[in-house]
PDB file of C-alpha atoms in Angstrom:
ATOM      1  CA  MET A 900      -6.836  41.692 -68.008  1.00 44.00           C
ATOM      2  CA  GLY A 901      -5.209  38.841 -69.810  1.00 45.00           C
ATOM      3  CA  LEU A 902      -1.750  40.303 -69.145  1.00 41.00           C
ATOM      4  CA  ALA A 903      -2.401  40.381 -65.406  1.00 42.00           C
ATOM      5  CA  GLN A 904      -3.445  36.766 -65.478  1.00 43.00           C
ATOM      6  CA  ARG A 905      -0.293  35.781 -67.378  1.00 43.00           C
ATOM      7  CA  GLN A 906       1.853  37.642 -64.832  1.00 46.00           C
ATOM      8  CA  LEU A 907       0.199  36.012 -61.798  1.00 44.00           C
ATOM      9  CA  GLY A 908       0.212  32.548 -63.248  1.00 54.00           C
ATOM     10  CA  PRO A 909       3.914  31.700 -62.676  1.00 50.00           C
ATOM     11  CA  SER A 910       3.802  33.063 -59.097  1.00 52.00           C
ATOM     12  CA  LEU A 911       0.878  30.868 -58.169  1.00 46.00           C
ATOM     13  CA  LEU A 912       2.602  27.915 -59.795  1.00 48.00           C
ATOM     14  CA  LEU A 913       5.742  28.439 -57.684  1.00 45.00           C
ATOM     15  CA  LEU A 914       3.700  28.632 -54.502  1.00 45.00           C
ATOM     16  CA  LEU A 915       1.938  25.375 -55.273  1.00 45.00           C
ATOM     17  CA  VAL A 916       5.183  23.618 -56.127  1.00 43.00           C
ATOM     18  CA  GLY A 917       6.811  24.897 -52.924  1.00 47.00           C
ATOM     19  CA  ALA A 918       3.922  23.658 -50.796  1.00 44.00           C
ATOM     20  CA  LEU A 919       4.227  20.211 -52.318  1.00 44.00           C
ATOM     21  CA  VAL A 920       8.006  19.946 -52.156  1.00 42.00           C
ATOM     22  CA  TRP A 921       8.645  21.548 -48.746  1.00 43.00           C
ATOM     23  CA  PRO A 922       7.280  19.168 -46.058  1.00 41.00           C
ATOM     24  CA  PRO A 923       5.833  20.476 -42.819  1.00 44.00           C
ATOM     25  CA  PRO A 924       8.044  20.109 -39.717  1.00 44.00           C
ATOM     26  CA  CYS A 925       6.041  17.258 -38.286  1.00 44.00           C
ATOM     27  CA  LEU A 926       6.651  15.052 -41.332  1.00 47.00           C
ATOM     28  CA  SER A 927      10.439  15.326 -41.007  1.00 63.00           C
ATOM     29  CA  LEU A 928      10.370  14.021 -37.429  1.00 80.00           C
ATOM     30  CA  GLU A 929      12.125  10.687 -37.136  1.00 86.00           C
ATOM     31  CA  LEU A 930      10.078   7.818 -35.763  1.00 90.00           C
ATOM     32  CA  ILE A 931      11.962   5.534 -33.367  1.00 91.00           C
ATOM     33  CA  PRO A 932      10.835   1.857 -33.559  1.00 92.00           C
ATOM     34  CA  TYR A 933      10.182   1.569 -29.861  1.00 93.00           C
ATOM     35  CA  THR A 934       6.881   1.167 -27.993  1.00 95.00           C
ATOM     36  CA  PRO A 935       6.727   2.211 -24.310  1.00 95.00           C
ATOM     37  CA  GLN A 936       5.308  -0.409 -21.997  1.00 94.00           C
ATOM     38  CA  ILE A 937       4.748  -1.265 -18.337  1.00 94.00           C
ATOM     39  CA  THR A 938       7.907  -2.499 -16.644  1.00 92.00           C
ATOM     40  CA  ALA A 939       8.489  -6.242 -16.789  1.00 89.00           C
ATOM     41  CA  TRP A 940      10.049  -6.355 -13.309  1.00 88.00           C
ATOM     42  CA  ASP A 941       8.112  -8.424 -10.787  1.00 86.00           C
ATOM     43  CA  LEU A 942       7.032  -5.566  -8.536  1.00 86.00           C
ATOM     44  CA  GLU A 943       3.933  -4.862  -6.497  1.00 86.00           C
ATOM     45  CA  GLY A 944       2.102  -1.658  -7.358  1.00 88.00           C
ATOM     46  CA  LYS A 945       3.262  -1.422 -10.964  1.00 92.00           C
ATOM     47  CA  VAL A 946      -0.212  -0.088 -11.707  1.00 94.00           C
ATOM     48  CA  THR A 947      -2.248   1.617  -8.991  1.00 93.00           C
ATOM     49  CA  ALA A 948      -5.295   3.880  -8.877  1.00 92.00           C
ATOM     50  CA  THR A 949      -3.215   7.001  -9.657  1.00 92.00           C
ATOM     51  CA  THR A 950       0.178   5.786 -10.989  1.00 94.00           C
ATOM     52  CA  PHE A 951       1.783   3.344 -13.392  1.00 95.00           C
ATOM     53  CA  SER A 952       5.421   2.331 -13.902  1.00 95.00           C
ATOM     54  CA  LEU A 953       7.115   2.289 -17.300  1.00 95.00           C
ATOM     55  CA  GLU A 954      10.354   0.684 -18.303  1.00 93.00           C
ATOM     56  CA  GLN A 955      13.106   3.182 -19.013  1.00 91.00           C
ATOM     57  CA  PRO A 956      13.991   3.703 -22.710  1.00 90.00           C
ATOM     58  CA  ARG A 957      17.591   2.564 -22.323  1.00 88.00           C
ATOM     59  CA  CYS A 958      19.763   2.350 -25.450  1.00 85.00           C
ATOM     60  CA  VAL A 959      16.857   3.625 -27.530  1.00 86.00           C
ATOM     61  CA  LEU A 960      17.904   7.222 -28.197  1.00 81.00           C
ATOM     62  CA  ASP A 961      21.694   6.920 -28.005  1.00 77.00           C
ATOM     63  CA  GLY A 962      22.247   7.324 -31.733  1.00 76.00           C
ATOM     64  CA  LEU A 963      19.958  10.342 -31.982  1.00 79.00           C
ATOM     65  CA  ALA A 964      20.242  12.308 -28.758  1.00 76.00           C
ATOM     66  CA  SER A 965      23.100  14.493 -27.612  1.00 80.00           C
ATOM     67  CA  VAL A 966      24.051  15.576 -24.124  1.00 80.00           C
ATOM     68  CA  ALA A 967      22.120  18.839 -24.530  1.00 86.00           C
ATOM     69  CA  ASN A 968      18.898  17.208 -25.701  1.00 90.00           C
ATOM     70  CA  THR A 969      15.964  16.419 -23.428  1.00 91.00           C
ATOM     71  CA  ILE A 970      13.746  13.348 -23.484  1.00 92.00           C
ATOM     72  CA  TRP A 971      10.143  14.109 -22.541  1.00 94.00           C
ATOM     73  CA  LEU A 972       7.295  11.764 -21.709  1.00 95.00           C
ATOM     74  CA  VAL A 973       3.971  12.613 -23.336  1.00 95.00           C
ATOM     75  CA  VAL A 974       0.912  11.359 -21.433  1.00 96.00           C
ATOM     76  CA  ALA A 975      -2.510  11.508 -23.053  1.00 95.00           C
ATOM     77  CA  PHE A 976      -5.915   9.959 -22.725  1.00 95.00           C
ATOM     78  CA  SER A 977      -6.244   7.093 -25.157  1.00 94.00           C
ATOM     79  CA  ASN A 978      -8.936   8.828 -27.189  1.00 92.00           C
ATOM     80  CA  ALA A 979      -6.981  12.127 -27.275  1.00 92.00           C
ATOM     81  CA  SER A 980      -3.573  10.806 -28.342  1.00 91.00           C
ATOM     82  CA  ARG A 981      -4.373  11.164 -32.059  1.00 91.00           C
ATOM     83  CA  ASP A 982      -5.053  14.886 -31.619  1.00 91.00           C
ATOM     84  CA  PHE A 983      -1.761  15.625 -29.886  1.00 94.00           C
ATOM     85  CA  GLN A 984       0.529  18.018 -31.760  1.00 93.00           C
ATOM     86  CA  ASN A 985       4.211  18.061 -30.897  1.00 94.00           C
ATOM     87  CA  PRO A 986       5.268  21.429 -29.458  1.00 93.00           C
ATOM     88  CA  GLN A 987       7.720  23.474 -31.523  1.00 93.00           C
ATOM     89  CA  THR A 988       9.106  25.621 -28.700  1.00 92.00           C
ATOM     90  CA  LEU A 989       9.674  25.327 -24.962  1.00 91.00           C
ATOM     91  CA  ALA A 990       6.757  27.681 -24.334  1.00 91.00           C
ATOM     92  CA  GLU A 991       4.370  25.302 -26.077  1.00 93.00           C
ATOM     93  CA  ILE A 992       5.139  22.329 -23.822  1.00 93.00           C
ATOM     94  CA  PRO A 993       1.812  21.419 -22.159  1.00 92.00           C
ATOM     95  CA  ALA A 994       1.852  21.184 -18.358  1.00 89.00           C
ATOM     96  CA  PHE A 995      -0.201  18.826 -16.184  1.00 89.00           C
ATOM     97  CA  PRO A 996      -3.355  21.034 -15.942  1.00 87.00           C
ATOM     98  CA  ARG A 997      -3.743  20.668 -19.716  1.00 90.00           C
ATOM     99  CA  LEU A 998      -4.672  17.019 -19.162  1.00 91.00           C
ATOM    100  CA  LEU A 999      -8.089  18.025 -17.823  1.00 90.00           C
ATOM    101  CA  THR A1000      -8.764  20.475 -20.662  1.00 91.00           C
ATOM    102  CA  ASP A1001      -6.925  19.133 -23.718  1.00 92.00           C
ATOM    103  CA  GLY A1002      -6.464  15.492 -22.701  1.00 93.00           C
ATOM    104  CA  HIS A1003      -2.638  15.452 -22.736  1.00 94.00           C
ATOM    105  CA  TYR A1004       0.482  16.844 -21.012  1.00 94.00           C
ATOM    106  CA  MET A1005       4.262  16.351 -20.880  1.00 94.00           C
ATOM    107  CA  THR A1006       6.347  15.437 -17.850  1.00 93.00           C
ATOM    108  CA  LEU A1007       9.519  13.681 -16.600  1.00 92.00           C
ATOM    109  CA  PRO A1008      12.188  15.530 -18.623  1.00 91.00           C
ATOM    110  CA  LEU A1009      15.318  13.382 -18.707  1.00 90.00           C
ATOM    111  CA  SER A1010      18.800  13.742 -20.077  1.00 88.00           C
ATOM    112  CA  LEU A1011      20.699  11.048 -21.912  1.00 85.00           C
ATOM    113  CA  ASP A1012      23.048  10.368 -18.991  1.00 84.00           C
ATOM    114  CA  GLN A1013      20.036   9.465 -16.827  1.00 86.00           C
ATOM    115  CA  LEU A1014      19.257   6.547 -19.146  1.00 85.00           C
ATOM    116  CA  PRO A1015      22.448   4.451 -19.315  1.00 81.00           C
ATOM    117  CA  CYS A1016      22.528   1.359 -21.455  1.00 79.00           C
ATOM    118  CA  GLU A1017      23.989  -0.957 -18.826  1.00 73.00           C
ATOM    119  CA  ASP A1018      21.548  -2.633 -16.483  1.00 65.00           C
ATOM    120  CA  PRO A1019      21.880  -2.055 -12.726  1.00 57.00           C
ATOM    121  CA  LYS A1020      24.313  -4.439 -11.014  1.00 58.00           C
ATOM    122  CA  ASP A1021      23.618  -5.810  -7.531  1.00 50.00           C
ATOM    123  CA  GLY A1022      20.764  -3.351  -7.123  1.00 50.00           C
ATOM    124  CA  SER A1023      23.146  -0.379  -6.818  1.00 45.00           C
ATOM    125  CA  ARG A1024      21.038   1.793  -9.091  1.00 56.00           C
ATOM    126  CA  GLY A1025      17.667   0.435  -8.104  1.00 66.00           C
ATOM    127  CA  VAL A1026      14.997  -0.801 -10.487  1.00 72.00           C
ATOM    128  CA  PRO A1027      15.146   1.013 -13.862  1.00 84.00           C
ATOM    129  CA  LEU A1028      11.623   2.342 -14.196  1.00 89.00           C
ATOM    130  CA  LEU A1029       9.699   5.590 -14.610  1.00 92.00           C
ATOM    131  CA  ARG A1030       6.705   6.004 -12.309  1.00 93.00           C
ATOM    132  CA  VAL A1031       4.069   8.273 -13.796  1.00 94.00           C
ATOM    133  CA  GLY A1032       1.984  10.229 -11.262  1.00 92.00           C
ATOM    134  CA  ASN A1033       4.397   9.758  -8.361  1.00 89.00           C
ATOM    135  CA  ASP A1034       4.594  13.356  -7.043  1.00 87.00           C
ATOM    136  CA  PRO A1035       1.391  14.265  -5.144  1.00 84.00           C
ATOM    137  CA  GLY A1036       2.688  17.564  -3.789  1.00 80.00           C
ATOM    138  CA  CYS A1037       4.106  19.135  -6.929  1.00 77.00           C
ATOM    139  CA  LEU A1038       1.049  21.247  -7.768  1.00 71.00           C
ATOM    140  CA  ALA A1039       0.947  22.734  -4.258  1.00 71.00           C
ATOM    141  CA  ASP A1040       4.646  23.685  -4.321  1.00 65.00           C
ATOM    142  CA  LEU A1041       5.045  27.191  -5.736  1.00 54.00           C
ATOM    143  CA  HIS A1042       8.746  26.604  -6.471  1.00 60.00           C
ATOM    144  CA  GLN A1043       8.039  23.427  -8.443  1.00 60.00           C
ATOM    145  CA  LEU A1044       8.314  23.545 -12.225  1.00 65.00           C
ATOM    146  CA  PRO A1045       4.957  23.437 -14.018  1.00 68.00           C
ATOM    147  CA  TYR A1046       5.876  20.138 -15.705  1.00 80.00           C
ATOM    148  CA  CYS A1047       5.286  18.173 -12.519  1.00 84.00           C
ATOM    149  CA  ASN A1048       4.509  14.488 -12.232  1.00 89.00           C
ATOM    150  CA  SER A1049       1.183  14.762 -10.441  1.00 90.00           C
ATOM    151  CA  PRO A1050      -1.067  11.732  -9.684  1.00 92.00           C
ATOM    152  CA  LEU A1051      -3.404  10.850 -12.503  1.00 93.00           C
ATOM    153  CA  PRO A1052      -6.999  11.972 -11.914  1.00 91.00           C
ATOM    154  CA  SER A1053      -8.938   9.057 -13.422  1.00 91.00           C
ATOM    155  CA  PRO A1054      -8.557   5.382 -14.410  1.00 91.00           C
ATOM    156  CA  GLY A1055      -7.938   6.360 -18.033  1.00 88.00           C
ATOM    157  CA  PRO A1056      -7.033   4.512 -20.198  1.00 94.00           C
ATOM    158  CA  TYR A1057      -3.845   6.403 -21.139  1.00 96.00           C
ATOM    159  CA  ARG A1058      -1.250   6.261 -23.908  1.00 96.00           C
ATOM    160  CA  VAL A1059       2.331   7.495 -23.615  1.00 96.00           C
ATOM    161  CA  LYS A1060       5.267   8.168 -25.938  1.00 95.00           C
ATOM    162  CA  PHE A1061       8.784   9.594 -25.631  1.00 95.00           C
ATOM    163  CA  LEU A1062       9.654  12.815 -27.446  1.00 94.00           C
ATOM    164  CA  LEU A1063      13.229  13.998 -28.056  1.00 93.00           C
ATOM    165  CA  MET A1064      13.658  17.795 -28.105  1.00 92.00           C
ATOM    166  CA  ASP A1065      16.668  20.058 -28.491  1.00 90.00           C
ATOM    167  CA  THR A1066      17.616  23.057 -26.350  1.00 89.00           C
ATOM    168  CA  ARG A1067      15.217  25.355 -28.243  1.00 89.00           C
ATOM    169  CA  GLY A1068      12.283  23.012 -27.728  1.00 89.00           C
ATOM    170  CA  SER A1069      12.186  21.770 -31.282  1.00 91.00           C
ATOM    171  CA  PRO A1070      11.249  18.056 -31.608  1.00 93.00           C
ATOM    172  CA  GLN A1071      13.897  15.792 -33.107  1.00 92.00           C
ATOM    173  CA  ALA A1072      12.501  12.267 -32.797  1.00 92.00           C
ATOM    174  CA  GLU A1073       9.664  10.364 -31.174  1.00 93.00           C
ATOM    175  CA  THR A1074       8.663   6.815 -30.303  1.00 94.00           C
ATOM    176  CA  ARG A1075       5.431   5.026 -31.024  1.00 95.00           C
ATOM    177  CA  TRP A1076       2.433   5.446 -28.774  1.00 96.00           C
ATOM    178  CA  SER A1077       2.019   2.744 -26.155  1.00 95.00           C
ATOM    179  CA  ASP A1078      -0.921   0.408 -25.855  1.00 95.00           C
ATOM    180  CA  PRO A1079      -3.788   1.677 -23.663  1.00 95.00           C
ATOM    181  CA  ILE A1080      -2.895   1.618 -19.969  1.00 95.00           C
ATOM    182  CA  ALA A1081      -5.838   1.397 -17.565  1.00 94.00           C
ATOM    183  CA  LEU A1082      -5.388   2.159 -13.877  1.00 94.00           C
ATOM    184  CA  HIS A1083      -6.868   0.090 -11.074  1.00 89.00           C
ATOM    185  CA  GLN A1084     -10.260   1.371 -10.052  1.00 78.00           C
ATOM    186  CA  GLY A1085     -11.388   0.842  -6.464  1.00 66.00           C
ATOM    187  CA  LYS A1086     -14.920  -0.102  -5.533  1.00 61.00           C
ATOM    188  CA  ALA A1087     -17.330   2.370  -4.031  1.00 57.00           C
ATOM    189  CA  PRO A1088     -18.123   1.681  -0.349  1.00 54.00           C
ATOM    190  CA  ALA A1089     -21.823   1.255  -1.140  1.00 59.00           C
ATOM    191  CA  SER A1090     -21.071  -1.475  -3.689  1.00 53.00           C
ATOM    192  CA  ILE A1091     -19.210  -3.749  -1.254  1.00 55.00           C
ATOM    193  CA  ASP A1092     -21.350  -6.758  -0.298  1.00 55.00           C
ATOM    194  CA  THR A1093     -21.039  -7.538   3.408  1.00 56.00           C
ATOM    195  CA  TRP A1094     -23.721 -10.255   3.635  1.00 57.00           C
ATOM    196  CA  PRO A1095     -22.158 -13.391   5.219  1.00 55.00           C
ATOM    197  CA  GLY A1096     -24.245 -15.660   3.018  1.00 56.00           C
ATOM    198  CA  ARG A1097     -22.165 -14.716  -0.015  1.00 57.00           C
ATOM    199  CA  ARG A1098     -18.859 -15.671   1.558  1.00 59.00           C
ATOM    200  CA  GLY A1099     -16.957 -18.701   0.351  1.00 65.00           C
ATOM    201  CA  GLY A1100     -17.068 -22.062   2.110  1.00 69.00           C
ATOM    202  CA  ASP A1101     -13.449 -21.779   3.275  1.00 75.00           C
ATOM    203  CA  MET A1102     -14.122 -18.411   4.863  1.00 77.00           C
ATOM    204  CA  VAL A1103     -17.154 -19.767   6.722  1.00 77.00           C
ATOM    205  CA  VAL A1104     -15.139 -22.729   8.085  1.00 82.00           C
ATOM    206  CA  ILE A1105     -12.261 -20.511   9.221  1.00 88.00           C
ATOM    207  CA  THR A1106     -14.671 -18.091  10.895  1.00 83.00           C
ATOM    208  CA  SER A1107     -16.409 -20.945  12.741  1.00 83.00           C
ATOM    209  CA  ILE A1108     -13.108 -22.390  13.989  1.00 90.00           C
ATOM    210  CA  LEU A1109     -11.885 -19.029  15.223  1.00 88.00           C
ATOM    211  CA  SER A1110     -15.178 -18.384  16.996  1.00 87.00           C
ATOM    212  CA  SER A1111     -15.011 -21.788  18.735  1.00 88.00           C
ATOM    213  CA  LEU A1112     -11.426 -21.191  19.856  1.00 88.00           C
ATOM    214  CA  ALA A1113     -12.374 -17.807  21.238  1.00 89.00           C
ATOM    215  CA  GLY A1114     -15.208 -19.395  23.238  1.00 87.00           C
ATOM    216  CA  LEU A1115     -12.934 -22.105  24.641  1.00 88.00           C
ATOM    217  CA  LEU A1116     -10.352 -19.547  25.702  1.00 88.00           C
ATOM    218  CA  LEU A1117     -13.036 -17.551  27.471  1.00 87.00           C
ATOM    219  CA  LEU A1118     -14.291 -20.624  29.338  1.00 87.00           C
ATOM    220  CA  ALA A1119     -10.744 -21.559  30.392  1.00 87.00           C
ATOM    221  CA  PHE A1120     -10.164 -18.057  31.696  1.00 85.00           C
ATOM    222  CA  LEU A1121     -13.382 -18.115  33.723  1.00 86.00           C
ATOM    223  CA  ALA A1122     -12.526 -21.533  35.205  1.00 84.00           C
ATOM    224  CA  ALA A1123      -9.028 -20.415  36.212  1.00 82.00           C
ATOM    225  CA  SER A1124     -10.420 -17.259  37.780  1.00 79.00           C
ATOM    226  CA  THR A1125     -13.002 -19.268  39.762  1.00 79.00           C
ATOM    227  CA  LEU A1126     -10.376 -21.622  41.188  1.00 76.00           C
ATOM    228  CA  ARG A1127      -8.088 -18.746  42.062  1.00 72.00           C
ATOM    229  CA  PHE A1128     -10.605 -16.791  44.094  1.00 71.00           C
ATOM    230  CA  SER A1129     -12.655 -19.675  45.521  1.00 69.00           C
ATOM    231  CA  SER A1130     -10.430 -19.728  48.625  1.00 63.00           C
ATOM    232  CA  LEU A1131     -11.451 -16.163  49.350  1.00 62.00           C
ATOM    233  CA  TRP A1132     -15.150 -16.778  48.874  1.00 60.00           C
ATOM    234  CA  TRP A1133     -15.383 -20.167  50.703  1.00 59.00           C
ATOM    235  CA  PRO A1134     -12.726 -20.682  53.507  1.00 57.00           C
ATOM    236  CA  GLU A1135     -11.383 -24.173  54.059  1.00 56.00           C
ATOM    237  CA  GLU A1136     -12.374 -26.280  57.133  1.00 55.00           C
ATOM    238  CA  ALA A1137     -10.552 -25.634  60.402  1.00 50.00           C
ATOM    239  CA  PRO A1138      -7.429 -27.762  60.873  1.00 53.00           C
ATOM    240  CA  GLU A1139      -6.761 -30.131  63.707  1.00 52.00           C
ATOM    241  CA  GLN A1140      -5.280 -27.345  65.796  1.00 51.00           C
ATOM    242  CA  LEU A1141      -7.887 -25.064  67.234  1.00 47.00           C
ATOM    243  CA  ARG A1142      -7.091 -21.416  67.206  1.00 50.00           C
ATOM    244  CA  ILE A1143      -8.746 -19.408  70.041  1.00 49.00           C
ATOM    245  CA  GLY A1144      -7.313 -15.934  70.234  1.00 50.00           C
ATOM    246  CA  SER A1145      -3.563 -16.308  70.688  1.00 48.00           C
ATOM    247  CA  PHE A1146      -3.863 -19.662  72.466  1.00 48.00           C
ATOM    248  CA  VAL A1147      -3.040 -22.691  70.430  1.00 50.00           C
ATOM    249  CA  GLY A1148      -4.039 -26.029  71.861  1.00 51.00           C
ATOM    250  CA  LYS A1149      -4.391 -29.587  70.671  1.00 52.00           C
ATOM    251  CA  ARG A1150      -7.505 -31.647  70.590  1.00 55.00           C
ATOM    252  CA  TYR A1151      -7.172 -34.818  72.704  1.00 52.00           C
ATOM    253  CA  MET A1152      -9.284 -37.926  72.489  1.00 57.00           C
ATOM    254  CA  THR A1153     -10.242 -39.407  75.867  1.00 56.00           C
ATOM    255  CA  HIS A1154      -9.522 -43.096  76.455  1.00 53.00           C
ATOM    256  CA  HIS A1155     -12.324 -45.474  77.199  1.00 54.00           C
ATOM    257  CA  ILE A1156     -12.432 -46.419  80.910  1.00 55.00           C
ATOM    258  CA  PRO A1157     -14.313 -49.583  81.726  1.00 57.00           C
ATOM    259  CA  PRO A1158     -17.292 -49.016  84.103  1.00 56.00           C
ATOM    260  CA  SER A1159     -16.080 -51.590  86.605  1.00 53.00           C
ATOM    261  CA  GLU A1160     -12.804 -49.743  87.288  1.00 51.00           C
ATOM    262  CA  ALA A1161     -14.514 -46.439  87.650  1.00 48.00           C
ATOM    263  CA  ALA A1162     -17.005 -47.823  90.248  1.00 50.00           C
ATOM    264  CA  THR A1163     -14.346 -49.275  92.627  1.00 53.00           C
ATOM    265  CA  LEU A1164     -12.934 -45.869  93.444  1.00 52.00           C
ATOM    266  CA  PRO A1165     -14.533 -44.429  96.608  1.00 56.00           C
ATOM    267  CA  VAL A1166     -15.727 -40.878  96.610  1.00 55.00           C
ATOM    268  CA  GLY A1167     -12.970 -38.514  97.456  1.00 55.00           C
ATOM    269  CA  CYS A1168     -10.242 -40.978  96.737  1.00 52.00           C
ATOM    270  CA  GLU A1169      -9.590 -40.040  93.178  1.00 54.00           C
ATOM    271  CA  PRO A1170      -5.948 -40.210  92.304  1.00 55.00           C
ATOM    272  CA  GLY A1171      -4.035 -37.039  93.034  1.00 54.00           C
ATOM    273  CA  LEU A1172      -6.599 -35.649  95.570  1.00 51.00           C
ATOM    274  CA  ASP A1173      -6.186 -35.456  99.352  1.00 53.00           C
ATOM    275  CA  PRO A1174      -8.821 -37.270 101.412  1.00 53.00           C
ATOM    276  CA  LEU A1175     -11.550 -35.106 103.007  1.00 51.00           C
ATOM    277  CA  PRO A1176     -11.043 -34.455 106.714  1.00 55.00           C
ATOM    278  CA  SER A1177     -13.289 -36.402 109.078  1.00 52.00           C
ATOM    279  CA  LEU A1178     -15.797 -34.455 111.200  1.00 51.00           C
ATOM    280  CA  SER A1179     -16.022 -37.161 113.990  1.00 50.00           C
ATOM    281  CA  PRO A1180     -14.162 -36.640 117.317  1.00 50.00           C
TER     282      PRO A1180
END
């Protein structure tokens, strides 16, 4: 019995020494002193309800990565980032559906030539950023790779890091985890207050002015319409020329004849009339 113990003793001692001296693969991974962050470019929509935009890790992995290596983005819920284990093979790379079950996934595989050190000149290359969650149709496309960049399902918060892997899927280096990134959360329709009493004073003044202008425009339109069609509803007075059928005549004013001149004219002797014939023999 004692001989068996003496024979097993050195073997156990070698195993213990080997476990202490030989580090696990994760401890030999090089940590890059870089922290991912939201892009500093002055852009609208850097953070939305389903996406956020990161700055590209330019000139960060040049001394470590080769042309054949791949740079992956790891996205995880903030409270699940500590439990993330770097995959050791390509088959272990978590796809987007793992976010809902395990709280993390990997996406946006990039090569080193896609991250040049020089900044874009004159906007020829566009804004150097990585938009996470920018492919809404990737899950529905059967020909799409499983590592798609699908919109994020909740406001988060999220943490991200970059992971450098070789052609076999073995990790080579990694960056630090980012600070928590919270997405914009819209309000529920039932929570929107529509009572006018809670509006600001400026909004009330602007609304009153617009309402008054609308009323004045309506009154001006009604007045113009009334003047336009009044000639059809109420005809103007008849002009000096009287229109009877197709005859057109003028109205004449008779002159005043003194009574004395009218009485001196005998009957039947009006000017322009022949005298009546006499009936006496």
